[in-house]
């Protein structure tokens, strides 16, 4: 129910962006919106910790529900209505064009999002307990890592969106996707994987690096939609950008669920035997490898884009 409610709040905002930013700066607009999500992610761990420390879990949850309800009601009045939505011609029943489902590009990008999302949630779920149980850091330090994980995403979401949209040295969506995916994977394998007891510095570096490069991945979706719209224009087909964005969000949800389901058996597998030194040899070793590999495969969309450029397909 909580996730369903969040989706009902989140969807109108993104649909409104699709109406206002049609031809330019769409990716940057999505990036700025997602930056706000990271602001919440950076502050909420401390707020929740204070509520739990001063009250019990049930009271803290009620306080959190009240905060979400209050801010959501206010946010309703902040979502602007596009003038086209008020015209009589747009109030008629509109058929959603589904032509994009017949083309490979949509499925390539959806698969990339599923793969990237399946690993993106792992550090947010297990980094706190890893820092406390394996690195033997205090609970305050473990909570700090979650904050540092989300803070870089405030800048990276807008930054990656700007890279796709700016007119001076605009980079292709494939290039930006590859930078995000490869850099995220390297931070997992070279920073989190090499931590050990007391490795606060490495964990801080990992939280910042992974939070920056992986946190900006979702803002690139605007570039995905631009490419799909370009293909639709070439084929003289209609396309509903709001529906496409919604389905891409659905792909991310599948990735989150898949990563959550895979996390438990991977954690159990780590307890059966060591697969190396440092963090790789801990119970969390398989989780770390899974996170790194999913980040690499999240760049699948960039490979597809490069193949299209080279006319290999």
Short mmCIF file of C-alpha atoms in Angstrom, two decimals:
data_model
loop_
_atom_site.label_atom_id
_atom_site.label_comp_id
_atom_site.label_asym_id
_atom_site.label_seq_id
_atom_site.Cartn_x
_atom_site.Cartn_y
_atom_site.Cartn_z
CA UNK A 1 0.00 0.00 0.00
CA UNK A 2 2.85 2.39 0.78
CA UNK A 3 4.48 1.90 -2.61
CA UNK A 4 1.12 2.19 -4.36
CA UNK A 5 0.49 5.49 -2.62
CA UNK A 6 3.93 6.80 -3.53
CA UNK A 7 3.31 5.87 -7.17
CA UNK A 8 0.02 7.81 -7.14
CA UNK A 9 1.88 10.88 -5.86
CA UNK A 10 4.88 10.52 -8.16
CA UNK A 11 3.07 9.82 -11.44
CA UNK A 12 1.21 13.15 -11.91
CA UNK A 13 4.45 15.06 -11.41
CA UNK A 14 6.35 13.19 -14.10
CA UNK A 15 3.38 13.29 -16.49
CA UNK A 16 3.20 17.05 -16.02
CA UNK A 17 6.89 17.37 -16.90
CA UNK A 18 6.26 15.44 -20.10
CA UNK A 19 3.62 17.99 -21.07
CA UNK A 20 5.71 21.08 -20.36
CA UNK A 21 9.06 19.88 -21.72
CA UNK A 22 8.36 18.36 -25.12
CA UNK A 23 11.22 19.38 -27.40
CA UNK A 24 14.05 20.63 -25.17
CA UNK A 25 15.50 20.32 -21.66
CA UNK A 26 13.30 17.33 -20.86
CA UNK A 27 16.17 15.24 -19.50
CA UNK A 28 17.38 18.15 -17.37
CA UNK A 29 13.85 18.67 -16.01
CA UNK A 30 13.60 15.02 -15.01
CA UNK A 31 17.05 15.29 -13.44
CA UNK A 32 16.08 18.27 -11.29
CA UNK A 33 12.93 16.46 -10.14
CA UNK A 34 14.92 13.36 -9.21
CA UNK A 35 17.40 15.56 -7.34
CA UNK A 36 14.58 16.41 -4.94
CA UNK A 37 14.13 12.68 -4.30
CA UNK A 38 17.77 12.49 -3.21
CA UNK A 39 17.31 15.46 -0.90
CA UNK A 40 14.63 13.46 0.90
CA UNK A 41 16.86 10.37 0.87
CA UNK A 42 19.68 12.33 2.47
CA UNK A 43 17.60 13.80 5.30
CA UNK A 44 15.09 11.05 6.09
CA UNK A 45 17.52 8.52 7.64
CA UNK A 46 18.28 11.03 10.38
CA UNK A 47 14.65 12.00 10.82
CA UNK A 48 13.55 8.38 11.08
CA UNK A 49 16.41 7.61 13.48
CA UNK A 50 15.36 10.49 15.77
CA UNK A 51 11.72 9.39 15.70
CA UNK A 52 12.61 5.77 16.50
CA UNK A 53 15.02 6.79 19.28
CA UNK A 54 12.43 9.04 20.96
CA UNK A 55 9.35 6.92 20.26
CA UNK A 56 8.65 3.32 19.37
CA UNK A 57 8.43 2.03 15.80
CA UNK A 58 4.64 2.34 15.56
CA UNK A 59 4.57 5.97 16.72
CA UNK A 60 7.46 6.84 14.39
CA UNK A 61 5.58 5.30 11.47
CA UNK A 62 2.47 7.32 12.31
CA UNK A 63 4.52 10.53 12.42
CA UNK A 64 6.03 9.65 9.06
CA UNK A 65 2.60 8.96 7.55
CA UNK A 66 1.36 12.33 8.80
CA UNK A 67 4.36 14.13 7.27
CA UNK A 68 3.88 12.40 3.92
CA UNK A 69 0.13 13.09 3.89
CA UNK A 70 0.58 16.77 4.79
CA UNK A 71 3.28 17.49 2.22
CA UNK A 72 1.47 15.52 -0.49
CA UNK A 73 -1.75 17.51 -0.08
CA UNK A 74 0.20 20.75 -0.40
CA UNK A 75 2.04 19.42 -3.44
CA UNK A 76 -1.26 18.89 -5.30
CA UNK A 77 -1.66 22.65 -5.60
CA UNK A 78 1.90 23.07 -6.88
CA UNK A 79 1.55 20.81 -9.93
CA UNK A 80 0.74 23.18 -12.86
CA UNK A 81 -1.84 22.31 -15.48
CA UNK A 82 -0.66 22.64 -19.06
CA UNK A 83 -2.92 24.89 -21.19
CA UNK A 84 -3.41 22.10 -23.72
CA UNK A 85 -5.11 20.01 -21.03
CA UNK A 86 -7.75 22.72 -20.59
CA UNK A 87 -8.73 22.97 -24.25
CA UNK A 88 -11.91 21.28 -25.41
CA UNK A 89 -10.15 19.34 -28.15
CA UNK A 90 -7.95 17.48 -25.66
CA UNK A 91 -10.84 16.59 -23.38
CA UNK A 92 -12.18 14.08 -25.90
CA UNK A 93 -11.37 10.43 -25.42
CA UNK A 94 -7.77 9.87 -26.49
CA UNK A 95 -6.38 6.58 -27.70
CA UNK A 96 -2.91 5.72 -26.47
CA UNK A 97 -0.54 4.82 -29.35
CA UNK A 98 1.23 1.54 -28.69
CA UNK A 99 3.41 1.46 -31.82
CA UNK A 100 6.61 1.77 -29.76
CA UNK A 101 6.03 -1.71 -28.34
CA UNK A 102 6.82 -3.14 -31.76
CA UNK A 103 10.36 -1.75 -31.79
CA UNK A 104 13.48 -3.20 -30.18
CA UNK A 105 14.80 0.06 -28.74
CA UNK A 106 12.13 0.23 -26.04
CA UNK A 107 12.86 -3.30 -24.80
CA UNK A 108 16.63 -2.71 -24.84
CA UNK A 109 16.28 0.32 -22.59
CA UNK A 110 13.69 -1.38 -20.37
CA UNK A 111 16.02 -4.36 -19.87
CA UNK A 112 18.92 -2.03 -19.04
CA UNK A 113 16.79 -0.28 -16.41
CA UNK A 114 15.73 -3.61 -14.87
CA UNK A 115 19.35 -4.76 -14.61
CA UNK A 116 20.60 -1.48 -13.15
CA UNK A 117 17.73 -1.17 -10.67
CA UNK A 118 18.15 -4.72 -9.38
CA UNK A 119 21.53 -3.76 -7.96
CA UNK A 120 20.93 -0.11 -7.15
CA UNK A 121 18.75 -0.90 -4.15
CA UNK A 122 21.24 -3.34 -2.62
CA UNK A 123 23.56 -0.75 -0.99
CA UNK A 124 20.60 1.23 0.31
CA UNK A 125 19.27 -1.91 1.95
CA UNK A 126 22.43 -3.59 3.23
CA UNK A 127 25.14 -0.91 3.52
CA UNK A 128 23.92 0.15 6.94
CA UNK A 129 24.03 -3.37 8.38
CA UNK A 130 27.32 -4.15 6.61
CA UNK A 131 28.96 -1.08 8.15
CA UNK A 132 27.66 -2.00 11.60
CA UNK A 133 28.19 -5.78 11.58
CA UNK A 134 31.26 -6.30 9.36
CA UNK A 135 33.13 -2.99 9.41
CA UNK A 136 32.19 -2.62 13.10
CA UNK A 137 31.24 1.03 12.78
CA UNK A 138 28.84 2.78 15.11
CA UNK A 139 25.16 3.09 14.26
CA UNK A 140 25.64 6.83 13.76
CA UNK A 141 28.42 6.22 11.24
CA UNK A 142 26.29 3.63 9.45
CA UNK A 143 23.42 6.11 9.16
CA UNK A 144 25.87 8.74 7.91
CA UNK A 145 26.80 6.43 5.02
CA UNK A 146 23.18 6.36 3.85
CA UNK A 147 23.11 10.15 3.93
CA UNK A 148 26.34 10.35 1.93
CA UNK A 149 24.87 7.83 -0.48
CA UNK A 150 21.97 10.15 -1.33
CA UNK A 151 23.63 13.58 -1.21
CA UNK A 152 25.66 13.17 -4.45
CA UNK A 153 22.49 12.21 -6.31
CA UNK A 154 21.19 15.74 -5.73
CA UNK A 155 23.88 17.04 -8.09
CA UNK A 156 24.32 14.01 -10.35
CA UNK A 157 20.67 13.78 -11.42
CA UNK A 158 20.76 17.33 -12.76
CA UNK A 159 24.32 16.88 -14.06
CA UNK A 160 23.59 13.79 -16.17
CA UNK A 161 20.40 15.39 -17.43
CA UNK A 162 22.40 18.47 -18.44
CA UNK A 163 24.95 16.32 -20.29
CA UNK A 164 22.17 14.91 -22.45
CA UNK A 165 20.42 18.22 -23.11
CA UNK A 166 23.06 20.96 -23.32
CA UNK A 167 23.72 22.39 -26.79
CA UNK A 168 27.42 23.20 -26.36
CA UNK A 169 29.00 19.77 -25.88
CA UNK A 170 25.99 17.49 -25.86
CA UNK A 171 26.81 13.82 -25.32
CA UNK A 172 24.77 10.97 -26.72
CA UNK A 173 22.48 9.05 -24.41
CA UNK A 174 24.62 5.95 -25.02
CA UNK A 175 27.76 7.72 -23.83
CA UNK A 176 26.16 9.13 -20.67
CA UNK A 177 24.62 5.75 -19.87
CA UNK A 178 27.99 4.04 -20.28
CA UNK A 179 29.72 6.55 -17.99
CA UNK A 180 27.11 6.02 -15.28
CA UNK A 181 27.14 2.22 -15.53
CA UNK A 182 30.91 1.64 -15.72
CA UNK A 183 31.75 4.18 -13.00
CA UNK A 184 29.12 2.70 -10.68
CA UNK A 185 30.52 -0.80 -11.18
CA UNK A 186 34.11 0.32 -10.57
CA UNK A 187 33.11 2.00 -7.30
CA UNK A 188 31.51 -1.27 -6.15
CA UNK A 189 34.41 -3.57 -7.08
CA UNK A 190 37.28 -1.25 -6.08
CA UNK A 191 35.82 0.51 -3.05
CA UNK A 192 33.08 -1.50 -1.33
CA UNK A 193 34.66 -4.84 -2.25
CA UNK A 194 38.03 -3.86 -0.75
CA UNK A 195 36.72 -2.61 2.59
CA UNK A 196 37.43 -4.42 5.84
CA UNK A 197 36.99 -3.89 9.56
CA UNK A 198 37.19 -0.18 10.39
CA UNK A 199 37.32 0.93 6.73
CA UNK A 200 35.27 4.06 7.27
CA UNK A 201 37.19 6.07 4.64
CA UNK A 202 36.64 3.52 1.86
CA UNK A 203 32.96 3.18 2.72
CA UNK A 204 32.56 6.96 2.61
CA UNK A 205 34.26 7.08 -0.80
CA UNK A 206 32.04 4.25 -2.04
CA UNK A 207 28.85 5.93 -0.81
CA UNK A 208 29.77 9.18 -2.54
CA UNK A 209 30.99 7.61 -5.80
CA UNK A 210 28.19 5.06 -6.20
CA UNK A 211 25.59 7.56 -5.05
CA UNK A 212 26.78 10.02 -7.70
CA UNK A 213 27.14 7.77 -10.74
CA UNK A 214 24.29 5.33 -10.02
CA UNK A 215 22.02 8.03 -8.61
CA UNK A 216 22.09 9.95 -11.88
CA UNK A 217 21.06 6.97 -14.01
CA UNK A 218 17.31 7.60 -13.79
CA UNK A 219 17.68 11.16 -15.09
CA UNK A 220 18.95 9.74 -18.41
CA UNK A 221 15.49 8.29 -19.11
CA UNK A 222 14.51 11.60 -20.69
CA UNK A 223 17.17 10.88 -23.30
CA UNK A 224 15.73 7.40 -23.81
CA UNK A 225 12.32 8.95 -24.49
CA UNK A 226 13.83 11.49 -26.88
CA UNK A 227 15.34 8.66 -28.91
CA UNK A 228 12.06 6.74 -28.96
CA UNK A 229 10.24 9.88 -30.10
CA UNK A 230 12.84 10.41 -32.83
CA UNK A 231 12.33 6.85 -34.07
CA UNK A 232 8.56 7.33 -33.99
CA UNK A 233 8.89 10.53 -36.04
CA UNK A 234 11.01 8.74 -38.62
CA UNK A 235 8.30 6.09 -38.97
CA UNK A 236 5.52 8.70 -38.91
CA UNK A 237 4.05 7.13 -35.75
CA UNK A 238 2.46 8.75 -32.73
CA UNK A 239 3.93 8.17 -29.28
CA UNK A 240 2.78 9.04 -25.76
CA UNK A 241 5.85 10.07 -23.77
CA UNK A 242 3.94 9.85 -20.48
CA UNK A 243 3.02 6.23 -21.11
CA UNK A 244 6.60 5.41 -22.11
CA UNK A 245 7.96 7.00 -18.95
CA UNK A 246 5.42 5.11 -16.87
CA UNK A 247 6.46 1.79 -18.41
CA UNK A 248 10.13 2.60 -17.81
CA UNK A 249 9.23 3.24 -14.17
CA UNK A 250 7.51 -0.12 -14.18
CA UNK A 251 10.74 -1.69 -15.43
CA UNK A 252 12.57 -0.06 -12.53
CA UNK A 253 10.01 -1.52 -10.14
CA UNK A 254 10.63 -4.98 -11.57
CA UNK A 255 14.34 -4.43 -11.03
CA UNK A 256 13.86 -3.37 -7.41
CA UNK A 257 11.70 -6.38 -6.67
CA UNK A 258 14.13 -8.74 -8.43
CA UNK A 259 17.07 -7.32 -6.50
CA UNK A 260 15.19 -7.64 -3.24
CA UNK A 261 14.27 -11.25 -3.95
CA UNK A 262 17.85 -12.06 -4.97
CA UNK A 263 19.36 -10.34 -1.92
CA UNK A 264 18.23 -12.89 0.68
CA UNK A 265 19.62 -16.04 -1.04
CA UNK A 266 22.81 -14.15 -1.96
CA UNK A 267 23.28 -13.21 1.67
CA UNK A 268 22.74 -16.83 2.70
CA UNK A 269 25.21 -17.98 0.04
CA UNK A 270 27.82 -15.64 1.50
CA UNK A 271 27.54 -17.40 4.82
CA UNK A 272 28.39 -20.78 3.31
CA UNK A 273 31.98 -19.97 2.39
CA UNK A 274 34.52 -17.29 1.60
CA UNK A 275 35.04 -16.18 -2.02
CA UNK A 276 38.07 -13.93 -1.43
CA UNK A 277 39.59 -11.39 0.91
CA UNK A 278 38.31 -8.11 2.30
CA UNK A 279 34.55 -7.57 1.91
CA UNK A 280 34.39 -10.25 -0.77
CA UNK A 281 35.17 -12.82 1.91
CA UNK A 282 32.35 -11.71 4.19
CA UNK A 283 28.72 -12.76 4.19
CA UNK A 284 28.03 -9.79 1.93
CA UNK A 285 30.51 -10.90 -0.78
CA UNK A 286 27.91 -12.29 -3.23
CA UNK A 287 25.77 -9.17 -2.74
CA UNK A 288 28.72 -6.94 -3.63
CA UNK A 289 29.49 -8.92 -6.78
CA UNK A 290 25.81 -8.91 -7.77
CA UNK A 291 25.64 -5.12 -7.31
CA UNK A 292 28.73 -4.55 -9.45
CA UNK A 293 27.59 -6.84 -12.24
CA UNK A 294 24.09 -5.37 -12.35
CA UNK A 295 25.64 -1.91 -12.67
CA UNK A 296 27.77 -3.08 -15.60
CA UNK A 297 24.80 -4.67 -17.35
CA UNK A 298 22.84 -1.47 -16.76
CA UNK A 299 25.00 -0.04 -19.54
CA UNK A 300 23.39 -2.46 -22.00
CA UNK A 301 21.53 0.47 -23.53
CA UNK A 302 24.82 2.19 -24.36
CA UNK A 303 26.01 -0.84 -26.32
CA UNK A 304 22.77 -0.80 -28.29
CA UNK A 305 23.24 2.88 -29.05
CA UNK A 306 26.82 2.38 -30.26
CA UNK A 307 25.73 -0.48 -32.51
CA UNK A 308 23.10 1.74 -34.09
CA UNK A 309 25.71 4.41 -34.73
CA UNK A 310 28.04 1.90 -36.37
CA UNK A 311 25.17 0.49 -38.46
CA UNK A 312 25.81 -3.02 -37.19
CA UNK A 313 22.12 -3.75 -36.93
#
